[in-house]
PDB file of C-alpha atoms in Angstrom:
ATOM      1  CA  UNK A 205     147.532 -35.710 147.693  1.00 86.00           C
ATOM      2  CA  UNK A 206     151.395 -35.772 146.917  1.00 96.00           C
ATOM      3  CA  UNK A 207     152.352 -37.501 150.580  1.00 96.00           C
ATOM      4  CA  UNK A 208     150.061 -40.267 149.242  1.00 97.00           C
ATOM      5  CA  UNK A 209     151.962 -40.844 145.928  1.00 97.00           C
ATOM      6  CA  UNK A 210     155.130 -40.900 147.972  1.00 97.00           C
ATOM      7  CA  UNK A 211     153.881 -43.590 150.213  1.00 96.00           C
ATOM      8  CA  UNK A 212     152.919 -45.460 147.015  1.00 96.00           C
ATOM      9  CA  UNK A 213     156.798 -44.883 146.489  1.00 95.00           C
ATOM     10  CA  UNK A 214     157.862 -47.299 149.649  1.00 93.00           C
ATOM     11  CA  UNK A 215     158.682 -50.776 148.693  1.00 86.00           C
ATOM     12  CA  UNK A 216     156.609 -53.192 150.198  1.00 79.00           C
ATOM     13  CA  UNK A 217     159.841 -55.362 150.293  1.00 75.00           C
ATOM     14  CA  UNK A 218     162.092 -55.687 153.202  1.00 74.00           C
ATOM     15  CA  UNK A 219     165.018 -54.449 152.838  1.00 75.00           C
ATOM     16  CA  UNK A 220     164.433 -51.998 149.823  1.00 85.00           C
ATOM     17  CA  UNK A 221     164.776 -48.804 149.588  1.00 94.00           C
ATOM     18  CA  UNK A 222     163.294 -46.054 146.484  1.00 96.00           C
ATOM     19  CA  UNK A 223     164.962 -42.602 146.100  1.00 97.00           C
ATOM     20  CA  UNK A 224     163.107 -39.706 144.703  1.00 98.00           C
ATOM     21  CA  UNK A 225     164.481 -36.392 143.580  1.00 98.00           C
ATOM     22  CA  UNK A 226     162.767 -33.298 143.378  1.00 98.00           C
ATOM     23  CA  UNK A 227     164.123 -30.717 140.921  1.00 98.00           C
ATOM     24  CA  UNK A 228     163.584 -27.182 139.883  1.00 98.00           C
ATOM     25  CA  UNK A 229     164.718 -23.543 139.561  1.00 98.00           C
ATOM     26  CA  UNK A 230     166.672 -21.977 142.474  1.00 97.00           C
ATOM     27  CA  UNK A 231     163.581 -20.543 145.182  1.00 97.00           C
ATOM     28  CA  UNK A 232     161.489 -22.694 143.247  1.00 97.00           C
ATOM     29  CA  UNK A 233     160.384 -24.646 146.774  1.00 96.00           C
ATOM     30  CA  UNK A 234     162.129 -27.372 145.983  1.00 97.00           C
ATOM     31  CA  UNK A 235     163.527 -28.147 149.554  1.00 96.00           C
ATOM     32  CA  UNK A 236     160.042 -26.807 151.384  1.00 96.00           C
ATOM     33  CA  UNK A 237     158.143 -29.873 149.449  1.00 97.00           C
ATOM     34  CA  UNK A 238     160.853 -32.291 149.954  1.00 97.00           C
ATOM     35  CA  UNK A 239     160.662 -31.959 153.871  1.00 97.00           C
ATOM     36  CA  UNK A 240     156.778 -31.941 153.797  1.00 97.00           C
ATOM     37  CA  UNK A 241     156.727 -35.202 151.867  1.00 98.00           C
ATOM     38  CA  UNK A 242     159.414 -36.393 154.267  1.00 98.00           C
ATOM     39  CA  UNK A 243     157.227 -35.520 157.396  1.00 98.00           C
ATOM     40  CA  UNK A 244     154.079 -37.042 155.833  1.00 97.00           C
ATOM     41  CA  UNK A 245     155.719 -40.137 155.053  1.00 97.00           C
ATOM     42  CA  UNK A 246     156.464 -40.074 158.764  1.00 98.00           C
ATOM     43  CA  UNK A 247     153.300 -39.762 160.415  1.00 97.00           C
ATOM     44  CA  UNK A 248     151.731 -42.889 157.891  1.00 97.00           C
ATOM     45  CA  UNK A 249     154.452 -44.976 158.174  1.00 96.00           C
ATOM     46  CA  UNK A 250     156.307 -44.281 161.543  1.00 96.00           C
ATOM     47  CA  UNK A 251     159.507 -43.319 162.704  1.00 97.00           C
ATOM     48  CA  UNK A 252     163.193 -43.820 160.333  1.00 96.00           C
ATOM     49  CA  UNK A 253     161.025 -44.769 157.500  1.00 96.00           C
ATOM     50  CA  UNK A 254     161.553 -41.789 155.350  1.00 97.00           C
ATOM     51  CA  UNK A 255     164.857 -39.258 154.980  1.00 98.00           C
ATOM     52  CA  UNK A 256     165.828 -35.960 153.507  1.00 98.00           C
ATOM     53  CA  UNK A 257     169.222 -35.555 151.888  1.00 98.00           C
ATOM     54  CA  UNK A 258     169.744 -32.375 149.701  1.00 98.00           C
ATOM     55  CA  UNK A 259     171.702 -31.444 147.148  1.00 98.00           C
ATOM     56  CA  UNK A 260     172.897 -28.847 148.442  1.00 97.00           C
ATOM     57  CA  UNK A 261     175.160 -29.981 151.247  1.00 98.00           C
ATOM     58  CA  UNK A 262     177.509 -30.799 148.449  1.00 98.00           C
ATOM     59  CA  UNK A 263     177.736 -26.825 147.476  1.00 98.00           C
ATOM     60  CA  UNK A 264     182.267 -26.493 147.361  1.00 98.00           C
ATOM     61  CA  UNK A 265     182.906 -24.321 150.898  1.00 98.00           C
ATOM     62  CA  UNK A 266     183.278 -20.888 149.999  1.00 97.00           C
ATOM     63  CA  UNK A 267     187.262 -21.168 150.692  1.00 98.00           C
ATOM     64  CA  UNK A 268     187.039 -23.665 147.749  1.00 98.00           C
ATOM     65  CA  UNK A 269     185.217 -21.270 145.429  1.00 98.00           C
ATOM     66  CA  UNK A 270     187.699 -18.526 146.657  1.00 98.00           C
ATOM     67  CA  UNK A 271     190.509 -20.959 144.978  1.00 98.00           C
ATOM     68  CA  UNK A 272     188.799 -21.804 141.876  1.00 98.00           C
ATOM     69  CA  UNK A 273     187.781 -18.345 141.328  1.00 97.00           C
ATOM     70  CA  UNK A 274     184.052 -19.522 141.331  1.00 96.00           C
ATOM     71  CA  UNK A 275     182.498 -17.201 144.420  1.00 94.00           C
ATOM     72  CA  UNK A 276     180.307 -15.071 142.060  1.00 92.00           C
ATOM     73  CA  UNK A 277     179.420 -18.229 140.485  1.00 94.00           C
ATOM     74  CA  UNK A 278     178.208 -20.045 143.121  1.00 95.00           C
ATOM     75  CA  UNK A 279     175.014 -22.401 143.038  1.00 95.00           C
ATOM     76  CA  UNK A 280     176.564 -23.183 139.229  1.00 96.00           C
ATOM     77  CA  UNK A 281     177.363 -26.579 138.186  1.00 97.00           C
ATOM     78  CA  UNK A 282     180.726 -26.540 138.699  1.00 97.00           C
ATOM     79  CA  UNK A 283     180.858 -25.208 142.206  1.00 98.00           C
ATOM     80  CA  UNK A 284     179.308 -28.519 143.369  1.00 98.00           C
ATOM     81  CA  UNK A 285     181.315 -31.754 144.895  1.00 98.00           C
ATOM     82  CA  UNK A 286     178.649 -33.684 141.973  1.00 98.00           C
ATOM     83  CA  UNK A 287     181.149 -36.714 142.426  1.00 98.00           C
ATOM     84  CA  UNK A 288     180.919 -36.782 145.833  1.00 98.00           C
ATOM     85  CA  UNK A 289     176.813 -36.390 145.466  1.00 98.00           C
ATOM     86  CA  UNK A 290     176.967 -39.119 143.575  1.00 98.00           C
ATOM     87  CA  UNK A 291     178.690 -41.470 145.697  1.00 98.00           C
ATOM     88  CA  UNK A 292     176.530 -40.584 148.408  1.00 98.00           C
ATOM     89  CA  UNK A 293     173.302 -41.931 146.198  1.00 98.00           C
ATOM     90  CA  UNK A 294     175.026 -45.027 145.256  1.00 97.00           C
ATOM     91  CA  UNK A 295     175.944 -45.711 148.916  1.00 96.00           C
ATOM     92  CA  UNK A 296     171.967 -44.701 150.025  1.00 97.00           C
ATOM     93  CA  UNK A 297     171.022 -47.622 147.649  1.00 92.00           C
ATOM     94  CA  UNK A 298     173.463 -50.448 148.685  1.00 90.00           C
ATOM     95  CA  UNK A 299     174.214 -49.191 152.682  1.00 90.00           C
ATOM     96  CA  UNK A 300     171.340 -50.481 154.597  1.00 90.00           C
ATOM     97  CA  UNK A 301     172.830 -51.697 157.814  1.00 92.00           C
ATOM     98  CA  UNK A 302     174.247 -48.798 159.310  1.00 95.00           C
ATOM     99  CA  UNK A 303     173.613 -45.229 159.870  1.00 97.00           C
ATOM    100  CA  UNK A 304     174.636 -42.825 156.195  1.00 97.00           C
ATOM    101  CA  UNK A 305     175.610 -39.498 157.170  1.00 98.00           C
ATOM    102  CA  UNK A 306     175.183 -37.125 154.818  1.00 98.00           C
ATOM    103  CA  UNK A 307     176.331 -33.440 154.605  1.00 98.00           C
ATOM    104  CA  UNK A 308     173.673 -30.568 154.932  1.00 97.00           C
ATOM    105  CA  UNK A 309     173.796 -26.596 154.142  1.00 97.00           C
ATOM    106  CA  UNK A 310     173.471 -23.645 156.422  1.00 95.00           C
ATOM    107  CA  UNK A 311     172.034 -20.807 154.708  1.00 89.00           C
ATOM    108  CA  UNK A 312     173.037 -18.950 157.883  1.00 89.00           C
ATOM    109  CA  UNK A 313     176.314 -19.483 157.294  1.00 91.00           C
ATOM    110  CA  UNK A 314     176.477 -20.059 153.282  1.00 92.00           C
ATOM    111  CA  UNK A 315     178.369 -23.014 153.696  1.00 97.00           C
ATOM    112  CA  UNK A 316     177.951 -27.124 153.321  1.00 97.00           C
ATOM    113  CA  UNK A 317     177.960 -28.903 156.932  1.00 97.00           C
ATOM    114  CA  UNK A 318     179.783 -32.043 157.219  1.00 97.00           C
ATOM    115  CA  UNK A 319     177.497 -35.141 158.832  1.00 97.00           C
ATOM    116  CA  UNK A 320     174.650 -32.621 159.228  1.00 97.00           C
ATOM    117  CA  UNK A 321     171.934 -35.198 158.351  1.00 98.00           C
ATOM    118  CA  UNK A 322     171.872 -39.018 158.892  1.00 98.00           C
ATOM    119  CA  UNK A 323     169.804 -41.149 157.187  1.00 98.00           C
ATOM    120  CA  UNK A 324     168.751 -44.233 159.548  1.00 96.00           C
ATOM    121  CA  UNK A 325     168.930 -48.411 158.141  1.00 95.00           C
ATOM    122  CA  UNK A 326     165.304 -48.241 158.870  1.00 94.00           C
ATOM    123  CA  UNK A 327     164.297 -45.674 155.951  1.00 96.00           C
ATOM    124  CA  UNK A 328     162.845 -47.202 152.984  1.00 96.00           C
ATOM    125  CA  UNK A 329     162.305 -43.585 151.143  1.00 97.00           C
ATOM    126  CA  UNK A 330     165.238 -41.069 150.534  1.00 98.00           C
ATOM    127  CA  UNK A 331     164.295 -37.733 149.511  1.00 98.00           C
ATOM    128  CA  UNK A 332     166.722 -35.638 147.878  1.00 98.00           C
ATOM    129  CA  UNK A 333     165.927 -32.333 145.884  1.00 98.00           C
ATOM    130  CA  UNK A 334     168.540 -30.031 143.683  1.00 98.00           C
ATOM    131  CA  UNK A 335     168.733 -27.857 140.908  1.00 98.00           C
ATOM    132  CA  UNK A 336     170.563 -30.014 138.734  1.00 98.00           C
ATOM    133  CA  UNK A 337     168.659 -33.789 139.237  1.00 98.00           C
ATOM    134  CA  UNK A 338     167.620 -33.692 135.830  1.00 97.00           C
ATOM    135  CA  UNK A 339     170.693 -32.053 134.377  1.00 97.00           C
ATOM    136  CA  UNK A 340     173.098 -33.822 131.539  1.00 95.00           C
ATOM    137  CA  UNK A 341     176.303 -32.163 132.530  1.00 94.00           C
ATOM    138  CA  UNK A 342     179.060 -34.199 133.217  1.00 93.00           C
ATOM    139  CA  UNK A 343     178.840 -36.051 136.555  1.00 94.00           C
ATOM    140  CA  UNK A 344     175.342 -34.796 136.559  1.00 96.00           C
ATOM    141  CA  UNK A 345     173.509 -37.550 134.319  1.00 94.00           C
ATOM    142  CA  UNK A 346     174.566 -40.121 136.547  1.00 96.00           C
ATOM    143  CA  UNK A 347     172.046 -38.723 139.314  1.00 97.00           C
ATOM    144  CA  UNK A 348     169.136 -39.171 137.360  1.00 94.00           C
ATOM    145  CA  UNK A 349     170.429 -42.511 136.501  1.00 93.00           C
ATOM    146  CA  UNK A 350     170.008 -43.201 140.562  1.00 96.00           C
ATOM    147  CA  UNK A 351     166.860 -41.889 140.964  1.00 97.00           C
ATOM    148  CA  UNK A 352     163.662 -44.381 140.988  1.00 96.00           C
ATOM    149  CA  UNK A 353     161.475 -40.699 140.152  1.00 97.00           C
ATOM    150  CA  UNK A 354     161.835 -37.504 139.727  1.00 98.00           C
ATOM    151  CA  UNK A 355     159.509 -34.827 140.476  1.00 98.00           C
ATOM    152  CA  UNK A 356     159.752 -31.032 138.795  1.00 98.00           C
ATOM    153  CA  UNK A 357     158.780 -27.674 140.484  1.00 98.00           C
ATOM    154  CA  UNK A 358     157.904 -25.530 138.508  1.00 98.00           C
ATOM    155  CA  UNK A 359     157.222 -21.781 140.123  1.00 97.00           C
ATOM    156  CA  UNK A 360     156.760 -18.756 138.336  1.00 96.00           C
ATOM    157  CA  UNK A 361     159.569 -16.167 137.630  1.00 96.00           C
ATOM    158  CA  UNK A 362     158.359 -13.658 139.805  1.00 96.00           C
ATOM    159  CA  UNK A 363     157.910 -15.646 142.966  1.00 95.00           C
ATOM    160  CA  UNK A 364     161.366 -17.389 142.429  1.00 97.00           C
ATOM    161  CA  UNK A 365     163.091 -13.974 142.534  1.00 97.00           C
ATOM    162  CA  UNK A 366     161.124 -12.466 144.813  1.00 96.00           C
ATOM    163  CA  UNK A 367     161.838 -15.519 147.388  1.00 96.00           C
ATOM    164  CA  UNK A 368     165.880 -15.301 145.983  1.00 96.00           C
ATOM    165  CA  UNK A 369     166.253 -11.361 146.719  1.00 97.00           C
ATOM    166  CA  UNK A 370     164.665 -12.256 150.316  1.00 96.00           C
ATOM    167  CA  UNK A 371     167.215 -14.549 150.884  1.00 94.00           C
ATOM    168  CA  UNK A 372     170.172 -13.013 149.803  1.00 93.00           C
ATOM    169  CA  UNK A 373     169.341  -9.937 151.530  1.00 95.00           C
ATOM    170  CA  UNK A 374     168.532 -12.087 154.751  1.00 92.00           C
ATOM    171  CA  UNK A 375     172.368 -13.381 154.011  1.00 89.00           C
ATOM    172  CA  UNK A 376     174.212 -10.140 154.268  1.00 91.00           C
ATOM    173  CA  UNK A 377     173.940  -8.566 150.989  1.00 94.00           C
ATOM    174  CA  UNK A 378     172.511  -5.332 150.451  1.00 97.00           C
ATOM    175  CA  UNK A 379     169.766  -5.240 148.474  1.00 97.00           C
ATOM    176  CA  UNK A 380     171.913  -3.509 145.285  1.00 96.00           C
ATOM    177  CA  UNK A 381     174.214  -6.706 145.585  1.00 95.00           C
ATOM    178  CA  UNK A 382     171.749  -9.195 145.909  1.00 96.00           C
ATOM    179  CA  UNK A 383     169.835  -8.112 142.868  1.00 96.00           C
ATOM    180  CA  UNK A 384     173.297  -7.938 140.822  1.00 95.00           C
ATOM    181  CA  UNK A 385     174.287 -11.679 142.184  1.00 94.00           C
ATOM    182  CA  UNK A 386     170.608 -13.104 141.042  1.00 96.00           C
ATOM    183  CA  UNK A 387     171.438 -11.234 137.329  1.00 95.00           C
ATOM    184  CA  UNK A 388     175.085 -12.804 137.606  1.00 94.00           C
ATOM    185  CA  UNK A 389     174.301 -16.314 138.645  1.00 94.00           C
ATOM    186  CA  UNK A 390     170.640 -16.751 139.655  1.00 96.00           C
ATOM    187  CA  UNK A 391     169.333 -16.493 136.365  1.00 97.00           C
ATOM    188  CA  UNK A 392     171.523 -18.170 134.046  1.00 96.00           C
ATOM    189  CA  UNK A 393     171.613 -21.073 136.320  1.00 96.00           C
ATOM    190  CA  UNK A 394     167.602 -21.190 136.568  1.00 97.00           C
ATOM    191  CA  UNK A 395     167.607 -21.025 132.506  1.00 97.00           C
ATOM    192  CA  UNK A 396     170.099 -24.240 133.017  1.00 97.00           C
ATOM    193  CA  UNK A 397     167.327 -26.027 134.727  1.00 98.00           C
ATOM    194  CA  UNK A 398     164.605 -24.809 132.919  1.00 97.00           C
ATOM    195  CA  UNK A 399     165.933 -26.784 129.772  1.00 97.00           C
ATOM    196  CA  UNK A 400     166.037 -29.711 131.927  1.00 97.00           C
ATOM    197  CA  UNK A 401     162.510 -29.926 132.752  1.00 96.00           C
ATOM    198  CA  UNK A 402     161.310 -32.683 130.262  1.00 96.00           C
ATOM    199  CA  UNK A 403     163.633 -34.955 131.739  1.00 97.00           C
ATOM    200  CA  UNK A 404     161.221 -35.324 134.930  1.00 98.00           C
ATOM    201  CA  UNK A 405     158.466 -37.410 135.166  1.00 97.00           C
ATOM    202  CA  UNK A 406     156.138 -34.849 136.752  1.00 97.00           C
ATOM    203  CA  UNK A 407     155.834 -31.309 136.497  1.00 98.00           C
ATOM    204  CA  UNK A 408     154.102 -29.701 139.868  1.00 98.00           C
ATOM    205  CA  UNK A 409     153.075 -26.015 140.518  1.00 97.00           C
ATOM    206  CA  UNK A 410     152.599 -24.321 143.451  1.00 93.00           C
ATOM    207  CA  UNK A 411     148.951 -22.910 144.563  1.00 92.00           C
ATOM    208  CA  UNK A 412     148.490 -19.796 146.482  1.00 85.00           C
ATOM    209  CA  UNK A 413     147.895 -21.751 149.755  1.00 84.00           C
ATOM    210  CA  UNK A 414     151.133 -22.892 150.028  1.00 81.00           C
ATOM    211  CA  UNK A 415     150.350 -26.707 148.132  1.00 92.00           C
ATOM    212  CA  UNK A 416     151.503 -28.349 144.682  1.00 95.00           C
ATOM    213  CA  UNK A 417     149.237 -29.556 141.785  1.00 95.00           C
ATOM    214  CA  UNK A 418     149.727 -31.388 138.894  1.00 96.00           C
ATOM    215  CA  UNK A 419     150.619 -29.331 135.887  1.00 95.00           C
ATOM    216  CA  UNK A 420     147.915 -28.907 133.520  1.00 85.00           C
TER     217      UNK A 420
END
């Protein structure tokens, strides 16, 4: 069961504290995992001891993107705050007397949240998922560099697009403009994290009841 390997994750030392990153393909369930680890973690170990903090609350506000030209772009590399990403990592492994607040993303309103998410001195595993964990780009490489593991989801084509036209659609766009944003941007950026798979230690699939196993 994965919520046991992440509890075998949790240093036994006082005062220590192990981040692992899940990556993968945009829909690939990267975030859906994260959080169930997160609330299994919970229920063994107690309250404060684990804490989500995703990627993507470090997505450049859409005013940002407007600027750099980047809109139809967006969920690429570059429309990412990766430096600021980074320091938040750096500060998750050295910060353990006080409260880290970290920014979240409201698909609601397609835009990063300042402070959205705290991560309490008490939490001794940090759970943060992205599409670019295992990437090489610039700023990127020093991520994996952070990360004590890093996990790899890897969902079929289908079910990824199927999951991104529901969401886009659910956004705002018609279903015409959806389909031409995941051709635009979806896809390129999934082939970008395809190639990045062998950089992950472990390479899970989804089942059809909703669970992860091992790759064969």
């Amino acid at each position: 069961m994965l919520v046991d390997d992440a509890v075998a994750l949790v240093p036994s030392i006082p005062g220590r504290r192990v981040l692992l990153g899940v990556a993968g393909a945009p829909a690939a369930g990267k975030s859906t995992l994260a959080r169930k680890l997160v609330a299994g973690v919970l229920e063994r170990l107690g309250p404060d001891t684990a804490a989500y903090v995703p990627m993507d609350g470090f997505h450049l506000s859409n005013a940002q993107l407007d600027r750099l030209g980047l809109r139809g772009r967006k969920g690429a590399p570059e429309t990412f705050d990766v430096d600021g990403y980074v320091q938040l990592l750096r500060r998750l492994r050295t910060d353990r007397e006080r409260p880290v607040y970290a920014p979240d993303f409201d698909r609601r309103l397609d835009e990063p949240v300042a402070a959205g998410l705290v991560v309490p001195p008490a939490a001794r595993l940090i759970l943060t998922e992205g599409n670019y964990l295992a990437d090489d780009g610039p700023g990127w490489a020093e991520v994996r560099d952070l990360l004590d593991d890093l996990w790899y989801v890897d969902a079929p084509l289908a079910l990824r697009e199927h999951r991104l036209l529901r969401r886009h659609v659910r956004g705002g766009r018609t279903e015409s403009e959806a389909r031409a944003f995941i051709a635009a941007s979806e896809r390129p950026n999934a082939s970008r994290v395809e190639r990045t798979r062998a950089h992950c230690t472990r390479i899970l699939v989804p089942t059809p009841d909703d669970t992860w196993t091992d790759a064969p």
